[in-house]
GROMACS .gro file of C-alpha atoms in nm:
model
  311
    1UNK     CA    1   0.000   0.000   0.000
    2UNK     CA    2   0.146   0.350  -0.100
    3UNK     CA    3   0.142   0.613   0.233
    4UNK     CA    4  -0.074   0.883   0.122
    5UNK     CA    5   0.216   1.052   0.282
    6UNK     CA    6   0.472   1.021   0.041
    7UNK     CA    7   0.282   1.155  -0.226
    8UNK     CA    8   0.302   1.486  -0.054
    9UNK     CA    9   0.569   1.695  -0.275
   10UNK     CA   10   0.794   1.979  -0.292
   11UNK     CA   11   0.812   2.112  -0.650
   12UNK     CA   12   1.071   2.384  -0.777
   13UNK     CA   13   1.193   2.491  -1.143
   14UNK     CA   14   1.463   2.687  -1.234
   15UNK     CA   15   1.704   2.824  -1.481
   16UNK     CA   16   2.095   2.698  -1.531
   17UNK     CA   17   2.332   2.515  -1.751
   18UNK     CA   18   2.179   2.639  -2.029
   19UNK     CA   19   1.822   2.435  -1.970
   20UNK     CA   20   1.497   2.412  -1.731
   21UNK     CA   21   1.587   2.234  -1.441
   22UNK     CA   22   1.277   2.108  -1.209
   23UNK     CA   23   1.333   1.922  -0.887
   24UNK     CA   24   1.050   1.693  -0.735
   25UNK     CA   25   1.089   1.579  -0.349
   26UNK     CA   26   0.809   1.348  -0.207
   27UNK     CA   27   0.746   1.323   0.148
   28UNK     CA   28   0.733   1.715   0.187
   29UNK     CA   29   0.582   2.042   0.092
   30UNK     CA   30   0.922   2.198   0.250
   31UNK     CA   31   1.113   2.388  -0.008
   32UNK     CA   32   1.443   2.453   0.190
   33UNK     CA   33   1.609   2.128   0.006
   34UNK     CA   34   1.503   2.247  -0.341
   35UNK     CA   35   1.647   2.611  -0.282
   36UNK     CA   36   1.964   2.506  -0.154
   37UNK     CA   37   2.002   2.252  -0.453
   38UNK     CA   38   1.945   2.507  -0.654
   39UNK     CA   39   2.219   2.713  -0.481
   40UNK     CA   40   2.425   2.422  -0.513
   41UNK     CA   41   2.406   2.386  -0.911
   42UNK     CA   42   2.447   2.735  -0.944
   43UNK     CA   43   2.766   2.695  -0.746
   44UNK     CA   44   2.928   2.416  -0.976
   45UNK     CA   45   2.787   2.617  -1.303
   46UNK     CA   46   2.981   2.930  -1.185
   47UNK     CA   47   3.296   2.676  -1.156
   48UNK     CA   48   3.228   2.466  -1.463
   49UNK     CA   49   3.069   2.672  -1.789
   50UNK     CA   50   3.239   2.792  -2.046
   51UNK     CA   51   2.964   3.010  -2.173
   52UNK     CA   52   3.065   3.287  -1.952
   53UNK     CA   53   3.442   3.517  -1.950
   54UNK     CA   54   3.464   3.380  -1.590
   55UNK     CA   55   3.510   3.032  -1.455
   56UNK     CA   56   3.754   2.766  -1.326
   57UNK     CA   57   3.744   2.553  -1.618
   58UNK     CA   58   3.747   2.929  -1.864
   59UNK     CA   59   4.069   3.024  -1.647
   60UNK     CA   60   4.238   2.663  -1.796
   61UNK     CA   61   4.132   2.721  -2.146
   62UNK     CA   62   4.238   3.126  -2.100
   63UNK     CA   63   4.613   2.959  -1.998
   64UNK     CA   64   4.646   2.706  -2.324
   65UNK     CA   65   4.993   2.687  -2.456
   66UNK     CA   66   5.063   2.931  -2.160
   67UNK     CA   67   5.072   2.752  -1.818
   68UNK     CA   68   4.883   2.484  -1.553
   69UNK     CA   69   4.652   2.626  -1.408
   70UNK     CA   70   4.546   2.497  -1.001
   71UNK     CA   71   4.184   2.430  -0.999
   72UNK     CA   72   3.902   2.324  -0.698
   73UNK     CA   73   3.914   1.951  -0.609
   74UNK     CA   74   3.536   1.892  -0.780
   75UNK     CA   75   3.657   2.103  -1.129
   76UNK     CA   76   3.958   1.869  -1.082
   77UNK     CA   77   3.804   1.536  -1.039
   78UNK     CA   78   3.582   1.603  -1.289
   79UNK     CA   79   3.813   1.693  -1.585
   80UNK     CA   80   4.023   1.414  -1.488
   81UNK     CA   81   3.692   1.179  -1.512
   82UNK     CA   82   3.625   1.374  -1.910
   83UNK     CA   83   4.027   1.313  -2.031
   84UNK     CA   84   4.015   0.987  -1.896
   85UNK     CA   85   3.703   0.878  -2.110
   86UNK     CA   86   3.828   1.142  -2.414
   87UNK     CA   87   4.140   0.923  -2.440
   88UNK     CA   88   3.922   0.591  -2.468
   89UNK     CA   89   3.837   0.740  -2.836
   90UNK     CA   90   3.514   0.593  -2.828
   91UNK     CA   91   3.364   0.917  -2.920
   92UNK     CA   92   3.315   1.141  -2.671
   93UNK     CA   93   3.586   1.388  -2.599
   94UNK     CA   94   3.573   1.671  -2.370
   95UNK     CA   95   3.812   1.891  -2.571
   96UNK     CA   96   3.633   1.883  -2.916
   97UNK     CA   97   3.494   2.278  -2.854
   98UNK     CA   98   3.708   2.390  -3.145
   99UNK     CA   99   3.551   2.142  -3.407
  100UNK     CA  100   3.220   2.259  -3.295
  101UNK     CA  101   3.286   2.586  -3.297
  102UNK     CA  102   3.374   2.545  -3.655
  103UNK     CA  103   3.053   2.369  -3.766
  104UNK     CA  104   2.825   2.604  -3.496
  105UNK     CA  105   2.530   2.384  -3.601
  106UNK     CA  106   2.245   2.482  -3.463
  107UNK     CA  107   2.406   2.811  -3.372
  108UNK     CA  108   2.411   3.166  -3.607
  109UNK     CA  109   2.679   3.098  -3.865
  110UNK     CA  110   2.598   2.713  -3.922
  111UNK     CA  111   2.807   2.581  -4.209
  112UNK     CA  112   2.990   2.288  -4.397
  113UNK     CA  113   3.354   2.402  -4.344
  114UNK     CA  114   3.612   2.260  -4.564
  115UNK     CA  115   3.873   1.953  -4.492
  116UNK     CA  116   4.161   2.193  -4.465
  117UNK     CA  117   3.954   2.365  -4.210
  118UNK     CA  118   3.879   2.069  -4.016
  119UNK     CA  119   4.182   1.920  -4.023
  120UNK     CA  120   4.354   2.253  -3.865
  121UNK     CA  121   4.099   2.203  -3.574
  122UNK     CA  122   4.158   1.847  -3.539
  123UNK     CA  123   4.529   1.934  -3.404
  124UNK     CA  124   4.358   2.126  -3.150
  125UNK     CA  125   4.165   1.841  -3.001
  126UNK     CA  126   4.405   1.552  -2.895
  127UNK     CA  127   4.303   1.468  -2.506
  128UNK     CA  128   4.646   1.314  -2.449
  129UNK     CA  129   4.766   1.697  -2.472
  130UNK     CA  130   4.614   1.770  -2.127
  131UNK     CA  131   4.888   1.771  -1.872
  132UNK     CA  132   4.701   1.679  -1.563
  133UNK     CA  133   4.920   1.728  -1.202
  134UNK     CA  134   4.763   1.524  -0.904
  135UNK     CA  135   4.963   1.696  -0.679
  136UNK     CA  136   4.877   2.051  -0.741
  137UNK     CA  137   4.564   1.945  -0.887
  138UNK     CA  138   4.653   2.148  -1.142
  139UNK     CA  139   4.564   2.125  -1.556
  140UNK     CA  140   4.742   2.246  -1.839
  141UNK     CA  141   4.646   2.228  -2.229
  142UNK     CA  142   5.005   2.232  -2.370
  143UNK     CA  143   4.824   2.357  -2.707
  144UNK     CA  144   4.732   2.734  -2.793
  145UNK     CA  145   4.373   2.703  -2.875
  146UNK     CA  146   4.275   2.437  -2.684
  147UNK     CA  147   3.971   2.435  -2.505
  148UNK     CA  148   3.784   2.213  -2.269
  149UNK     CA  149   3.438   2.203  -2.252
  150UNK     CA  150   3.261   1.985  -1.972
  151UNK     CA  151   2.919   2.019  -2.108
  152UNK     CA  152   2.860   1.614  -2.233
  153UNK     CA  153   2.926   1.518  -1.870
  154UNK     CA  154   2.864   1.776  -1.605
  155UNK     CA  155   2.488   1.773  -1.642
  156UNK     CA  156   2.512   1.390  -1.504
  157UNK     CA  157   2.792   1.492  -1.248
  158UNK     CA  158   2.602   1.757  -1.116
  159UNK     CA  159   2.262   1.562  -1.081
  160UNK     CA  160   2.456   1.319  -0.847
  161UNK     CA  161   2.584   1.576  -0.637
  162UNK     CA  162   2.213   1.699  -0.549
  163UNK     CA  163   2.133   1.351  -0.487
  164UNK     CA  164   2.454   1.317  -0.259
  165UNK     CA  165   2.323   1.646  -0.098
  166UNK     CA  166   1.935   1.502  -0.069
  167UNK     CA  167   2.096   1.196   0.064
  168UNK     CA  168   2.218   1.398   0.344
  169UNK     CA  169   1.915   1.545   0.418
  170UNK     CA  170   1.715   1.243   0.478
  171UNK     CA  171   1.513   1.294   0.141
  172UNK     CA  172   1.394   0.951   0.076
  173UNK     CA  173   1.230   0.959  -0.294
  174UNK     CA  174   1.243   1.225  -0.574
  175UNK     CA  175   1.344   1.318  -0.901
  176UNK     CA  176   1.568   1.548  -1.013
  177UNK     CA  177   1.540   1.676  -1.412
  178UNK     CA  178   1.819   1.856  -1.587
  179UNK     CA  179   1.655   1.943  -1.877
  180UNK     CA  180   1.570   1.617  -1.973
  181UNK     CA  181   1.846   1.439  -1.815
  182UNK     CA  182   1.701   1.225  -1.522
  183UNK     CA  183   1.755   1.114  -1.221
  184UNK     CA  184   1.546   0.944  -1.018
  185UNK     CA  185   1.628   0.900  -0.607
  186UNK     CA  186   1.470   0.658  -0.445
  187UNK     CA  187   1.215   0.397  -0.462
  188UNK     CA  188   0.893   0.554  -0.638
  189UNK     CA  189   0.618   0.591  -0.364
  190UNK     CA  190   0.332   0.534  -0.652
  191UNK     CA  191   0.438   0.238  -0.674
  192UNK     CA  192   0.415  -0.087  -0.428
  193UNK     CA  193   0.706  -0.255  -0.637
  194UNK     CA  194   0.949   0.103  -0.574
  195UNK     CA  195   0.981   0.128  -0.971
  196UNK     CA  196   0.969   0.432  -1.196
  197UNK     CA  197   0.782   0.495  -1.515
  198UNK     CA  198   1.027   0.660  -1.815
  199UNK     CA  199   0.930   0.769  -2.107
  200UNK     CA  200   1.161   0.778  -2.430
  201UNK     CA  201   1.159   1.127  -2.631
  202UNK     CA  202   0.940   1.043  -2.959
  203UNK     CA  203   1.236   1.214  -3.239
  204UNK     CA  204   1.000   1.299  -3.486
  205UNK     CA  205   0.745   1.450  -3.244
  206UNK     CA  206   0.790   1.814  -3.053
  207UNK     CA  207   0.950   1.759  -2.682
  208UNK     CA  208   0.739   1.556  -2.422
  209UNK     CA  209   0.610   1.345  -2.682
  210UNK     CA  210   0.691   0.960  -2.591
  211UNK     CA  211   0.798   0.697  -2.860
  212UNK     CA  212   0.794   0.397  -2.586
  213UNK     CA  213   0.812   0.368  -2.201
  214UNK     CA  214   0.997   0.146  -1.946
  215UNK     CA  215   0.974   0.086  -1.574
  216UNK     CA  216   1.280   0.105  -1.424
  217UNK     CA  217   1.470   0.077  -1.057
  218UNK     CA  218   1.581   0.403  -0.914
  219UNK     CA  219   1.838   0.500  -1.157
  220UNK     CA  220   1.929   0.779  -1.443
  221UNK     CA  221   1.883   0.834  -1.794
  222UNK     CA  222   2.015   1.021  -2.042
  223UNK     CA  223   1.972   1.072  -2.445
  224UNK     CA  224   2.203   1.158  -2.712
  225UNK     CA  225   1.984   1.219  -3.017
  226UNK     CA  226   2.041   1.401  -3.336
  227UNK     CA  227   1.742   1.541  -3.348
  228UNK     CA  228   1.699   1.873  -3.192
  229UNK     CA  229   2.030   1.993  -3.320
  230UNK     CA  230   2.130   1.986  -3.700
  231UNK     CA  231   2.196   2.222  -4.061
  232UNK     CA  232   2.050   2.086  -4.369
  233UNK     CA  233   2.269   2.162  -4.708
  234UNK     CA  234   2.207   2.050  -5.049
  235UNK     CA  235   1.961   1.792  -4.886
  236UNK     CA  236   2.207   1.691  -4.666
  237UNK     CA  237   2.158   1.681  -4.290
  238UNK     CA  238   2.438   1.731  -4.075
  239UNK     CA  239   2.336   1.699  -3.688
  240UNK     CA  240   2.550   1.833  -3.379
  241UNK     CA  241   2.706   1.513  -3.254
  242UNK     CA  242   3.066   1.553  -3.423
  243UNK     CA  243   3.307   1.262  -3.445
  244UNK     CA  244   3.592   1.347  -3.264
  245UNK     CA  245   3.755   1.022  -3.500
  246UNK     CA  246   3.665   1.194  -3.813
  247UNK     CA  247   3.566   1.571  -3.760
  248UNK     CA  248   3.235   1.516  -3.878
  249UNK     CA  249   2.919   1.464  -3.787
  250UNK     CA  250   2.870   1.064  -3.692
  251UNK     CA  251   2.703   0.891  -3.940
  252UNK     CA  252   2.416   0.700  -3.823
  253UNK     CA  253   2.074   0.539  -3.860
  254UNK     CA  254   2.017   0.612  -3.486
  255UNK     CA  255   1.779   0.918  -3.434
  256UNK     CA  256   1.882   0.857  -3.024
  257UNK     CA  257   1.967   0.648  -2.777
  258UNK     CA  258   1.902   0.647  -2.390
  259UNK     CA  259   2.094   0.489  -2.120
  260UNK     CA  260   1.977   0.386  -1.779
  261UNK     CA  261   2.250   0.364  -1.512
  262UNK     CA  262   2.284   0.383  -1.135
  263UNK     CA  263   2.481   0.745  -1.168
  264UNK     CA  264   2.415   1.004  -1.403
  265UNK     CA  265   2.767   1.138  -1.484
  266UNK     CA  266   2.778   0.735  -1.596
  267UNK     CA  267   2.495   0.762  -1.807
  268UNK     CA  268   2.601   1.048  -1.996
  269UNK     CA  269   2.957   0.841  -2.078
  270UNK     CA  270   2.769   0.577  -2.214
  271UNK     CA  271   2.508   0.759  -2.389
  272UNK     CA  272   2.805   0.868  -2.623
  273UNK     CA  273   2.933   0.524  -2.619
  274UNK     CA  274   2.634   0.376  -2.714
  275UNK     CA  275   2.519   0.634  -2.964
  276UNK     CA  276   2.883   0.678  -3.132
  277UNK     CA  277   2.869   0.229  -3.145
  278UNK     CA  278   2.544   0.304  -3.354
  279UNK     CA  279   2.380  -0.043  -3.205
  280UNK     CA  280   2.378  -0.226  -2.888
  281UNK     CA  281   2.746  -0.361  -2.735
  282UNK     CA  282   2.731  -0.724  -2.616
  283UNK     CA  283   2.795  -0.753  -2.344
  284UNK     CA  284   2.783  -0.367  -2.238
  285UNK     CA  285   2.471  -0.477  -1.915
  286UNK     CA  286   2.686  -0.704  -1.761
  287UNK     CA  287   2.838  -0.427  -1.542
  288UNK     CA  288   2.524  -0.434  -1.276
  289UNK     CA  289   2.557  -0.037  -1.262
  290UNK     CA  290   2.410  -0.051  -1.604
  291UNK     CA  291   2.005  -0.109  -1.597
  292UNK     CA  292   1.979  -0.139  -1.973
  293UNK     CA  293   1.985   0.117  -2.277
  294UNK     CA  294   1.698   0.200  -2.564
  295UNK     CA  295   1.758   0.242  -2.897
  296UNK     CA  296   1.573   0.464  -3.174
  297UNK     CA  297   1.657   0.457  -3.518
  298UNK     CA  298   1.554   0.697  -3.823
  299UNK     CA  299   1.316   0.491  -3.914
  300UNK     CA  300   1.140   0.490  -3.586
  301UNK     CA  301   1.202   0.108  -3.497
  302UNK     CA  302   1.316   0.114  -3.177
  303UNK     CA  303   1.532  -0.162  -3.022
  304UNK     CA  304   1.569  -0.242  -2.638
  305UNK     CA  305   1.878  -0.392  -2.446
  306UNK     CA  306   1.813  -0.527  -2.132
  307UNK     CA  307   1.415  -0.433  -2.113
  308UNK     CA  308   1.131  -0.673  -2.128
  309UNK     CA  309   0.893  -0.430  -1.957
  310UNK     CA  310   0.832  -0.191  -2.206
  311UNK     CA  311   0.500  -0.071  -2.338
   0.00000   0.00000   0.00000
């Protein structure tokens, strides 16, 4: 039986990292945990964004080619986490700013550039040119031009802070949405079984629009999609999600993919794994932080790993 209790809630929205964040606590109509998680992501932004002259990670890509540059221990941690999983070369890469840049697609000044272009951009991308000191916890892009740009993970890294934070609050169940990249906290208290209903982002259809549902264990998940970014020339469509490997955009039959994983920062990694593979790894659920992944595909077949409960 579900405690009439629990579906009680504390409800805030607000605006950062570039999207509409809403945070959902059950158990409570006290907002004191939502404002000061809201404080709290405004706190890592201020450390983390590029999209402003002033910021941690802004003051390493200001020193490229220059010098190291001594950062907090949670900027540190988490660029370490991003050149770690850049050097994989599986597709993500935390330094590939410059390529997009280039392309801006979805941004004013979209365009095809040329190879020559592209390969002058590619020199500027190389993760094993991050000079990373433990001891001074200190980073240095040896290249002029360099940039890093935590946005394909810190969305994920900061949801599991607030859940950390929640966690220390005694907040038993909730969900916390960065613009469309969830986590949930807890067991879900509409539920006798604990589990949570997701839906999967319809990519032909406007936002909010579901293709296909799961239930799920407390857990996050995250898409990668080409569909709400791309630049159409000469009927070709070029979406936002460059290949590091190539300097072009990846090409795929995949219109998305989302992952479900016990952290977020995780599911974000393998999102881009996933999505950059094209098709399902074997093998990839046998780590038991990974709940299972859905895939979408141009066509609008979709194809689940992992998932038998889908409707």
């Amino acid at each position: 039986m579900i405690d009439d209790l629990a579906l009680e809630q504390a409800v805030g929205r607000h605006r950062a990292l570039g999207t509409a964040i809403t945070l959902q606590i059950f158990g409570t109509h006290d907002q004191d945990v939502i404002n000061k998680s809201f404080d709290l992501i405004d706190h890592y932004e201020d450390l983390l964004t590029v999209n402003r002259d002033h910021s941690e990670v802004m003051s390493v890509n200001q020193a490229a080619g220059k010098s190291p540059v001594q950062v907090s221990s949670a900027t540190y941690g988490l660029i370490k986490l991003a050149v770690k999983e850049s050097q994989a070369n599986f597709g993500f890469n935390a330094l590939i700013g410059p390529l997009v840049k280039l392309w801006a697609i979805g941004f004013k000044g979209a365009h095809v550039p040329t190879d020559a272009e592209i390969k002058e951009k590619m020199k500027l991308i190389d993760p094993f040119s991050v000079v990373l000191d433990d001891a001074n916890q200190s980073v240095f892009l040896t290249k002029e031009g360099m940039e890093l740009d935590l946005g394909g993970i810190a969305k994920g890294w900061i949801a599991d802070r607030i859940r950390d934070f929640w966690h220390a609050y005694g907040v038993n169940a909730g969900i916390i949405n960065l613009g469309g990249n969830i986590l949930l906290v807890g067991d879900s208290p509409k539920r006798a079984s604990g589990q949570w209903s997701v839906g999967v982002q319809d990519p032909k259809e406007k936002r909010g629009n579901n293709i296909t549902s799961v239930m799920v264990p407390k857990c996050s998940a995250v898409t990668s999609g080409t569909y709400e970014r791309y630049l159409v020339v000469d009927g070709h469509k070029y979406h936002h999600l460059i290949d590091p490997r190539t300097g072009y955009p990846v090409e795929t039959d995949l219109a998305g993919v989302t992952t479900f994983t016990k952290d977020s920062v995780e599911a974000e990694i393998e999102c881009k794994r996933l999505f950059f593979a094209g098709h399902p790894i074997a093998g990839w659920h046998d780590d038991p932080d990974r709940v299972g992944a859905i895939f979408v595909y141009n066509d609008e077949h979709v194809e689940y790993d992992n998932f038998d409960n889908h409707k």
